[in-house]
Amino acid sequence: MKDKLAIAVLISGRGSNLQALIDAANHNDFPARISVVISNVPEVFGLERARKAGIPALVVNHKDFSTRAAFEDALMLALRPYSVDLICLAGFMRILTPHFIQHWPQRIVNIHPSLLPLYKGTDTHARALADGQREAGCTVHYVVPEVDSGALIVQARVPILPDDTPQTLADRVLAQEHILYPQAIAQIAPGLLKALEVRR
Ligand code: GRF
């Protein structure tokens, strides 16, 4: 049986979650290796992180395509040579359509900065504060066509403190994201590796 998943990480920005995955994958006992990093935005810091780690870092700029389907076709073409088993979205700011997702059933995961199903979409921390929540957190979940709605894999919780701003809360949640994402991959890897073995 294959002992490590080949993963692709899709990013759009600074890539701190990507970095957490790179660091985790540097440990021999982590059940995944990062085969490729793709950004839909050129020149973002996450691409530098990948290159520094010796990982192929590509740009598929959504602005170069007139339709979502054409962008996603280009993404699939870019992924093909890497034979990836799992796609990890890490701050990837494009909505993927069924056109793409159907090629990777239960094979795309995302990290979201809220305790889903609460606060899907953007500005999660400001909305949690405005609602007077006492707790916030982050979620790793499978990706389905409805945004931030797939089955949950794991969550981490943090307290909301009386003087929190969206930024201080985001920082506290982000620290948990960096722990949670590698944990989630380690958790789903054995089942996925087994399923891939059966399919071969
Ligand atoms: C993270 O908060 C992640 O949960 C959200 O976008 C942010 C990306 O940050 N989806 P980074 O690029 O991983 O630093």
PDB file of C-alpha atoms and ligand atoms in Angstrom:
ATOM      1  CA  MET A   1       0.000   0.000   0.000  1.00  0.00           C
ATOM      2  CA  LYS A   2       1.139   3.527  -0.795  1.00  0.00           C
ATOM      3  CA  ASP A   3       2.350   5.065   2.476  1.00  0.00           C
ATOM      4  CA  LYS A   4       1.809   8.765   1.747  1.00  0.00           C
ATOM      5  CA  LEU A   5      -0.871  10.798   0.062  1.00  0.00           C
ATOM      6  CA  ALA A   6       0.242  13.113  -2.700  1.00  0.00           C
ATOM      7  CA  ILE A   7      -1.416  16.429  -2.013  1.00  0.00           C
ATOM      8  CA  ALA A   8      -1.856  19.642  -3.956  1.00  0.00           C
ATOM      9  CA  VAL A   9      -2.335  22.832  -1.971  1.00  0.00           C
ATOM     10  CA  LEU A  10      -4.304  25.625  -3.627  1.00  0.00           C
ATOM     11  CA  ILE A  11      -3.680  29.133  -2.309  1.00  0.00           C
ATOM     12  CA  SER A  12      -4.420  32.771  -3.082  1.00  0.00           C
ATOM     13  CA  GLY A  13      -2.234  34.645  -0.619  1.00  0.00           C
ATOM     14  CA  ARG A  14       0.224  34.598   2.262  1.00  0.00           C
ATOM     15  CA  GLY A  15       0.041  30.827   2.739  1.00  0.00           C
ATOM     16  CA  SER A  16       0.494  30.485   6.488  1.00  0.00           C
ATOM     17  CA  ASN A  17      -1.671  27.347   6.452  1.00  0.00           C
ATOM     18  CA  LEU A  18       0.386  26.080   3.536  1.00  0.00           C
ATOM     19  CA  GLN A  19       3.457  26.625   5.725  1.00  0.00           C
ATOM     20  CA  ALA A  20       1.888  24.585   8.516  1.00  0.00           C
ATOM     21  CA  LEU A  21       1.326  21.737   6.037  1.00  0.00           C
ATOM     22  CA  ILE A  22       4.880  22.054   4.675  1.00  0.00           C
ATOM     23  CA  ASP A  23       6.262  21.878   8.221  1.00  0.00           C
ATOM     24  CA  ALA A  24       4.093  18.867   9.077  1.00  0.00           C
ATOM     25  CA  ALA A  25       5.091  17.074   5.878  1.00  0.00           C
ATOM     26  CA  ASN A  26       8.742  17.493   6.845  1.00  0.00           C
ATOM     27  CA  HIS A  27       8.176  14.912   9.556  1.00  0.00           C
ATOM     28  CA  ASN A  28       8.732  11.360   8.352  1.00  0.00           C
ATOM     29  CA  ASP A  29       5.650  10.023  10.051  1.00  0.00           C
ATOM     30  CA  PHE A  30       3.250  12.532   8.407  1.00  0.00           C
ATOM     31  CA  PRO A  31       1.116  10.530   5.952  1.00  0.00           C
ATOM     32  CA  ALA A  32       1.231  13.051   3.099  1.00  0.00           C
ATOM     33  CA  ARG A  33       3.692  14.860   0.903  1.00  0.00           C
ATOM     34  CA  ILE A  34       3.005  18.108  -0.916  1.00  0.00           C
ATOM     35  CA  SER A  35       3.466  17.472  -4.625  1.00  0.00           C
ATOM     36  CA  VAL A  36       2.498  20.873  -5.960  1.00  0.00           C
ATOM     37  CA  VAL A  37       1.254  24.285  -4.848  1.00  0.00           C
ATOM     38  CA  ILE A  38      -0.955  26.314  -7.179  1.00  0.00           C
ATOM     39  CA  SER A  39      -2.020  29.921  -6.690  1.00  0.00           C
ATOM     40  CA  ASN A  40      -4.719  31.686  -8.676  1.00  0.00           C
ATOM     41  CA  VAL A  41      -2.994  34.993  -7.840  1.00  0.00           C
ATOM     42  CA  PRO A  42       0.524  35.722  -9.152  1.00  0.00           C
ATOM     43  CA  GLU A  43       3.411  36.681  -6.865  1.00  0.00           C
ATOM     44  CA  VAL A  44       1.809  35.871  -3.532  1.00  0.00           C
ATOM     45  CA  PHE A  45       4.001  35.014  -0.554  1.00  0.00           C
ATOM     46  CA  GLY A  46       2.677  31.460  -0.399  1.00  0.00           C
ATOM     47  CA  LEU A  47       4.419  30.703  -3.698  1.00  0.00           C
ATOM     48  CA  GLU A  48       7.727  31.751  -2.153  1.00  0.00           C
ATOM     49  CA  ARG A  49       7.111  29.468   0.804  1.00  0.00           C
ATOM     50  CA  ALA A  50       6.586  26.548  -1.586  1.00  0.00           C
ATOM     51  CA  ARG A  51       9.663  27.319  -3.669  1.00  0.00           C
ATOM     52  CA  LYS A  52      11.785  27.641  -0.540  1.00  0.00           C
ATOM     53  CA  ALA A  53      10.617  24.163   0.448  1.00  0.00           C
ATOM     54  CA  GLY A  54      11.519  22.800  -2.997  1.00  0.00           C
ATOM     55  CA  ILE A  55       7.898  22.227  -3.991  1.00  0.00           C
ATOM     56  CA  PRO A  56       6.734  23.026  -7.547  1.00  0.00           C
ATOM     57  CA  ALA A  57       4.835  26.321  -7.303  1.00  0.00           C
ATOM     58  CA  LEU A  58       2.565  27.272 -10.187  1.00  0.00           C
ATOM     59  CA  VAL A  59       0.225  30.116 -11.033  1.00  0.00           C
ATOM     60  CA  VAL A  60      -3.079  29.567 -12.806  1.00  0.00           C
ATOM     61  CA  ASN A  61      -4.416  33.098 -12.884  1.00  0.00           C
ATOM     62  CA  HIS A  62      -8.208  33.135 -13.008  1.00  0.00           C
ATOM     63  CA  LYS A  63      -8.022  36.531 -14.727  1.00  0.00           C
ATOM     64  CA  ASP A  64      -6.557  34.831 -17.800  1.00  0.00           C
ATOM     65  CA  PHE A  65      -9.812  32.959 -18.407  1.00  0.00           C
ATOM     66  CA  SER A  66     -13.196  34.236 -19.475  1.00  0.00           C
ATOM     67  CA  THR A  67     -15.232  31.556 -17.699  1.00  0.00           C
ATOM     68  CA  ARG A  68     -14.964  29.611 -14.455  1.00  0.00           C
ATOM     69  CA  ALA A  69     -15.047  26.366 -16.437  1.00  0.00           C
ATOM     70  CA  ALA A  70     -12.057  27.443 -18.543  1.00  0.00           C
ATOM     71  CA  PHE A  71     -10.141  28.411 -15.394  1.00  0.00           C
ATOM     72  CA  GLU A  72     -10.962  25.077 -13.775  1.00  0.00           C
ATOM     73  CA  ASP A  73      -9.932  23.167 -16.912  1.00  0.00           C
ATOM     74  CA  ALA A  74      -6.559  24.924 -16.742  1.00  0.00           C
ATOM     75  CA  LEU A  75      -6.299  24.043 -13.063  1.00  0.00           C
ATOM     76  CA  MET A  76      -7.012  20.375 -13.814  1.00  0.00           C
ATOM     77  CA  LEU A  77      -4.431  20.398 -16.595  1.00  0.00           C
ATOM     78  CA  ALA A  78      -1.848  21.900 -14.242  1.00  0.00           C
ATOM     79  CA  LEU A  79      -2.618  19.268 -11.599  1.00  0.00           C
ATOM     80  CA  ARG A  80      -2.531  16.271 -13.941  1.00  0.00           C
ATOM     81  CA  PRO A  81       1.242  15.598 -14.013  1.00  0.00           C
ATOM     82  CA  TYR A  82       1.338  15.417 -10.204  1.00  0.00           C
ATOM     83  CA  SER A  83      -1.177  12.547  -9.787  1.00  0.00           C
ATOM     84  CA  VAL A  84      -2.500  14.040  -6.581  1.00  0.00           C
ATOM     85  CA  ASP A  85      -4.691  12.067  -4.208  1.00  0.00           C
ATOM     86  CA  LEU A  86      -6.041  14.996  -2.216  1.00  0.00           C
ATOM     87  CA  ILE A  87      -6.482  18.725  -2.809  1.00  0.00           C
ATOM     88  CA  CYS A  88      -6.144  21.041   0.176  1.00  0.00           C
ATOM     89  CA  LEU A  89      -7.589  24.527  -0.143  1.00  0.00           C
ATOM     90  CA  ALA A  90      -5.626  26.900   2.078  1.00  0.00           C
ATOM     91  CA  GLY A  91      -6.879  30.436   1.757  1.00  0.00           C
ATOM     92  CA  PHE A  92      -7.926  29.725  -1.842  1.00  0.00           C
ATOM     93  CA  MET A  93     -10.328  32.527  -2.688  1.00  0.00           C
ATOM     94  CA  ARG A  94     -12.131  31.093  -5.719  1.00  0.00           C
ATOM     95  CA  ILE A  95     -15.376  29.204  -5.538  1.00  0.00           C
ATOM     96  CA  LEU A  96     -14.981  25.831  -7.225  1.00  0.00           C
ATOM     97  CA  THR A  97     -17.906  24.648  -9.334  1.00  0.00           C
ATOM     98  CA  PRO A  98     -19.307  21.119  -9.691  1.00  0.00           C
ATOM     99  CA  HIS A  99     -17.374  20.967 -12.975  1.00  0.00           C
ATOM    100  CA  PHE A 100     -14.157  20.706 -10.937  1.00  0.00           C
ATOM    101  CA  ILE A 101     -15.436  19.147  -7.730  1.00  0.00           C
ATOM    102  CA  GLN A 102     -16.972  16.102  -9.442  1.00  0.00           C
ATOM    103  CA  HIS A 103     -13.475  15.037 -10.517  1.00  0.00           C
ATOM    104  CA  TRP A 104     -12.404  14.848  -6.873  1.00  0.00           C
ATOM    105  CA  PRO A 105     -15.274  13.369  -4.860  1.00  0.00           C
ATOM    106  CA  GLN A 106     -14.364  13.486  -1.139  1.00  0.00           C
ATOM    107  CA  ARG A 107     -10.872  14.431  -2.272  1.00  0.00           C
ATOM    108  CA  ILE A 108     -10.952  18.195  -1.672  1.00  0.00           C
ATOM    109  CA  VAL A 109     -10.737  19.688   1.795  1.00  0.00           C
ATOM    110  CA  ASN A 110     -10.769  23.268   3.024  1.00  0.00           C
ATOM    111  CA  ILE A 111      -9.958  25.147   6.207  1.00  0.00           C
ATOM    112  CA  HIS A 112     -12.468  27.787   7.229  1.00  0.00           C
ATOM    113  CA  PRO A 113     -12.071  30.315  10.063  1.00  0.00           C
ATOM    114  CA  SER A 114     -15.322  29.684  11.907  1.00  0.00           C
ATOM    115  CA  LEU A 115     -17.164  26.964  13.734  1.00  0.00           C
ATOM    116  CA  LEU A 116     -19.177  25.762  10.750  1.00  0.00           C
ATOM    117  CA  PRO A 117     -22.085  25.678  10.104  1.00  0.00           C
ATOM    118  CA  LEU A 118     -21.862  29.138  11.693  1.00  0.00           C
ATOM    119  CA  TYR A 119     -20.453  31.978   9.596  1.00  0.00           C
ATOM    120  CA  LYS A 120     -19.972  30.548   6.142  1.00  0.00           C
ATOM    121  CA  GLY A 121     -18.306  32.939   3.700  1.00  0.00           C
ATOM    122  CA  THR A 122     -16.119  35.921   4.559  1.00  0.00           C
ATOM    123  CA  ASP A 123     -15.697  38.306   7.529  1.00  0.00           C
ATOM    124  CA  THR A 124     -16.303  35.453   9.924  1.00  0.00           C
ATOM    125  CA  HIS A 125     -14.603  37.084  12.921  1.00  0.00           C
ATOM    126  CA  ALA A 126     -16.359  40.449  12.627  1.00  0.00           C
ATOM    127  CA  ARG A 127     -19.709  38.672  12.365  1.00  0.00           C
ATOM    128  CA  ALA A 128     -19.010  36.450  15.381  1.00  0.00           C
ATOM    129  CA  LEU A 129     -18.071  39.546  17.429  1.00  0.00           C
ATOM    130  CA  ALA A 130     -21.120  41.500  16.239  1.00  0.00           C
ATOM    131  CA  ASP A 131     -23.328  38.612  17.342  1.00  0.00           C
ATOM    132  CA  GLY A 132     -21.813  38.624  20.819  1.00  0.00           C
ATOM    133  CA  GLN A 133     -20.519  35.063  20.520  1.00  0.00           C
ATOM    134  CA  ARG A 134     -18.347  33.842  23.373  1.00  0.00           C
ATOM    135  CA  GLU A 135     -16.530  31.256  21.323  1.00  0.00           C
ATOM    136  CA  ALA A 136     -15.012  31.109  17.855  1.00  0.00           C
ATOM    137  CA  GLY A 137     -12.825  28.643  16.006  1.00  0.00           C
ATOM    138  CA  CYS A 138     -11.974  26.940  12.772  1.00  0.00           C
ATOM    139  CA  THR A 139     -13.124  23.937  10.784  1.00  0.00           C
ATOM    140  CA  VAL A 140     -11.597  21.565   8.280  1.00  0.00           C
ATOM    141  CA  HIS A 141     -14.278  20.147   6.010  1.00  0.00           C
ATOM    142  CA  TYR A 142     -14.812  18.373   2.708  1.00  0.00           C
ATOM    143  CA  VAL A 143     -15.589  20.632  -0.231  1.00  0.00           C
ATOM    144  CA  VAL A 144     -18.951  20.348  -1.964  1.00  0.00           C
ATOM    145  CA  PRO A 145     -20.516  22.762  -4.458  1.00  0.00           C
ATOM    146  CA  GLU A 146     -22.389  24.686  -1.737  1.00  0.00           C
ATOM    147  CA  VAL A 147     -19.783  26.997  -0.200  1.00  0.00           C
ATOM    148  CA  ASP A 148     -18.453  25.977   3.256  1.00  0.00           C
ATOM    149  CA  SER A 149     -21.118  23.259   3.550  1.00  0.00           C
ATOM    150  CA  GLY A 150     -19.407  19.877   3.181  1.00  0.00           C
ATOM    151  CA  ALA A 151     -19.061  17.285   5.938  1.00  0.00           C
ATOM    152  CA  LEU A 152     -16.972  18.433   8.872  1.00  0.00           C
ATOM    153  CA  ILE A 153     -13.704  16.645   9.603  1.00  0.00           C
ATOM    154  CA  VAL A 154     -12.402  18.474  12.685  1.00  0.00           C
ATOM    155  CA  GLN A 155     -12.879  21.732  14.566  1.00  0.00           C
ATOM    156  CA  ALA A 156     -10.857  23.717  17.089  1.00  0.00           C
ATOM    157  CA  ARG A 157     -12.398  26.242  19.483  1.00  0.00           C
ATOM    158  CA  VAL A 158     -11.020  29.418  21.052  1.00  0.00           C
ATOM    159  CA  PRO A 159     -12.616  31.790  23.557  1.00  0.00           C
ATOM    160  CA  ILE A 160     -13.710  35.255  22.460  1.00  0.00           C
ATOM    161  CA  LEU A 161     -12.282  37.789  24.933  1.00  0.00           C
ATOM    162  CA  PRO A 162     -14.065  41.000  25.975  1.00  0.00           C
ATOM    163  CA  ASP A 163     -11.682  43.376  24.173  1.00  0.00           C
ATOM    164  CA  ASP A 164     -11.255  41.289  21.024  1.00  0.00           C
ATOM    165  CA  THR A 165     -11.205  42.976  17.624  1.00  0.00           C
ATOM    166  CA  PRO A 166     -11.660  41.037  14.376  1.00  0.00           C
ATOM    167  CA  GLN A 167      -7.857  41.091  14.077  1.00  0.00           C
ATOM    168  CA  THR A 168      -7.025  39.794  17.566  1.00  0.00           C
ATOM    169  CA  LEU A 169      -9.642  37.089  17.153  1.00  0.00           C
ATOM    170  CA  ALA A 170      -8.340  36.188  13.682  1.00  0.00           C
ATOM    171  CA  ASP A 171      -4.822  35.837  15.113  1.00  0.00           C
ATOM    172  CA  ARG A 172      -6.024  33.540  17.896  1.00  0.00           C
ATOM    173  CA  VAL A 173      -8.009  31.402  15.461  1.00  0.00           C
ATOM    174  CA  LEU A 174      -5.169  31.305  12.918  1.00  0.00           C
ATOM    175  CA  ALA A 175      -2.796  29.823  15.503  1.00  0.00           C
ATOM    176  CA  GLN A 176      -5.313  26.988  15.906  1.00  0.00           C
ATOM    177  CA  GLU A 177      -5.722  26.609  12.135  1.00  0.00           C
ATOM    178  CA  HIS A 178      -2.017  25.853  11.851  1.00  0.00           C
ATOM    179  CA  ILE A 179      -2.393  22.977  14.301  1.00  0.00           C
ATOM    180  CA  LEU A 180      -5.732  21.771  12.994  1.00  0.00           C
ATOM    181  CA  TYR A 181      -5.041  21.448   9.268  1.00  0.00           C
ATOM    182  CA  PRO A 182      -2.156  18.973   9.560  1.00  0.00           C
ATOM    183  CA  GLN A 183      -4.152  17.073  12.200  1.00  0.00           C
ATOM    184  CA  ALA A 184      -7.106  16.784   9.846  1.00  0.00           C
ATOM    185  CA  ILE A 185      -4.932  15.429   7.027  1.00  0.00           C
ATOM    186  CA  ALA A 186      -3.351  12.906   9.377  1.00  0.00           C
ATOM    187  CA  GLN A 187      -6.829  11.864  10.481  1.00  0.00           C
ATOM    188  CA  ILE A 188      -8.289  11.227   7.015  1.00  0.00           C
ATOM    189  CA  ALA A 189      -5.123   9.850   5.398  1.00  0.00           C
ATOM    190  CA  PRO A 190      -5.396   6.187   6.475  1.00  0.00           C
ATOM    191  CA  GLY A 191      -8.953   5.819   5.114  1.00  0.00           C
ATOM    192  CA  LEU A 192      -8.069   7.613   1.934  1.00  0.00           C
ATOM    193  CA  LEU A 193      -4.927   5.551   1.367  1.00  0.00           C
ATOM    194  CA  LYS A 194      -6.968   2.384   1.865  1.00  0.00           C
ATOM    195  CA  ALA A 195      -9.668   3.566  -0.559  1.00  0.00           C
ATOM    196  CA  LEU A 196      -7.033   4.420  -3.169  1.00  0.00           C
ATOM    197  CA  GLU A 197      -5.539   0.952  -2.786  1.00  0.00           C
ATOM    198  CA  VAL A 198      -8.933  -0.671  -3.432  1.00  0.00           C
ATOM    199  CA  ARG A 199      -9.422   1.428  -6.573  1.00  0.00           C
ATOM    200  CA  ARG A 200      -6.081   0.431  -8.107  1.00  0.00           C
TER     201      ARG A 200
HETATM  202  C1  GRF B   1      -7.224  31.426   6.772  1.00  0.00           C
HETATM  203  O1  GRF B   1      -7.812  32.099   7.843  1.00  0.00           O
HETATM  204  C2  GRF B   1      -8.148  30.352   6.250  1.00  0.00           C
HETATM  205  O2  GRF B   1      -8.928  29.760   7.244  1.00  0.00           O
HETATM  206  C3  GRF B   1      -9.028  31.134   5.321  1.00  0.00           C
HETATM  207  O3  GRF B   1      -8.174  32.067   4.706  1.00  0.00           O
HETATM  208  C4  GRF B   1      -7.062  32.330   5.567  1.00  0.00           C
HETATM  209  C5  GRF B   1      -5.843  32.015   4.771  1.00  0.00           C
HETATM  210  O4  GRF B   1      -4.665  32.350   5.447  1.00  0.00           O
HETATM  211  N1  GRF B   1      -9.711  30.249   4.415  1.00  0.00           N
HETATM  212  P1  GRF B   1      -3.260  31.814   4.924  1.00  0.00           P
HETATM  213  O5  GRF B   1      -3.134  32.235   3.469  1.00  0.00           O
HETATM  214  O6  GRF B   1      -3.243  30.328   5.076  1.00  0.00           O
HETATM  215  O7  GRF B   1      -2.238  32.497   5.781  1.00  0.00           O
END
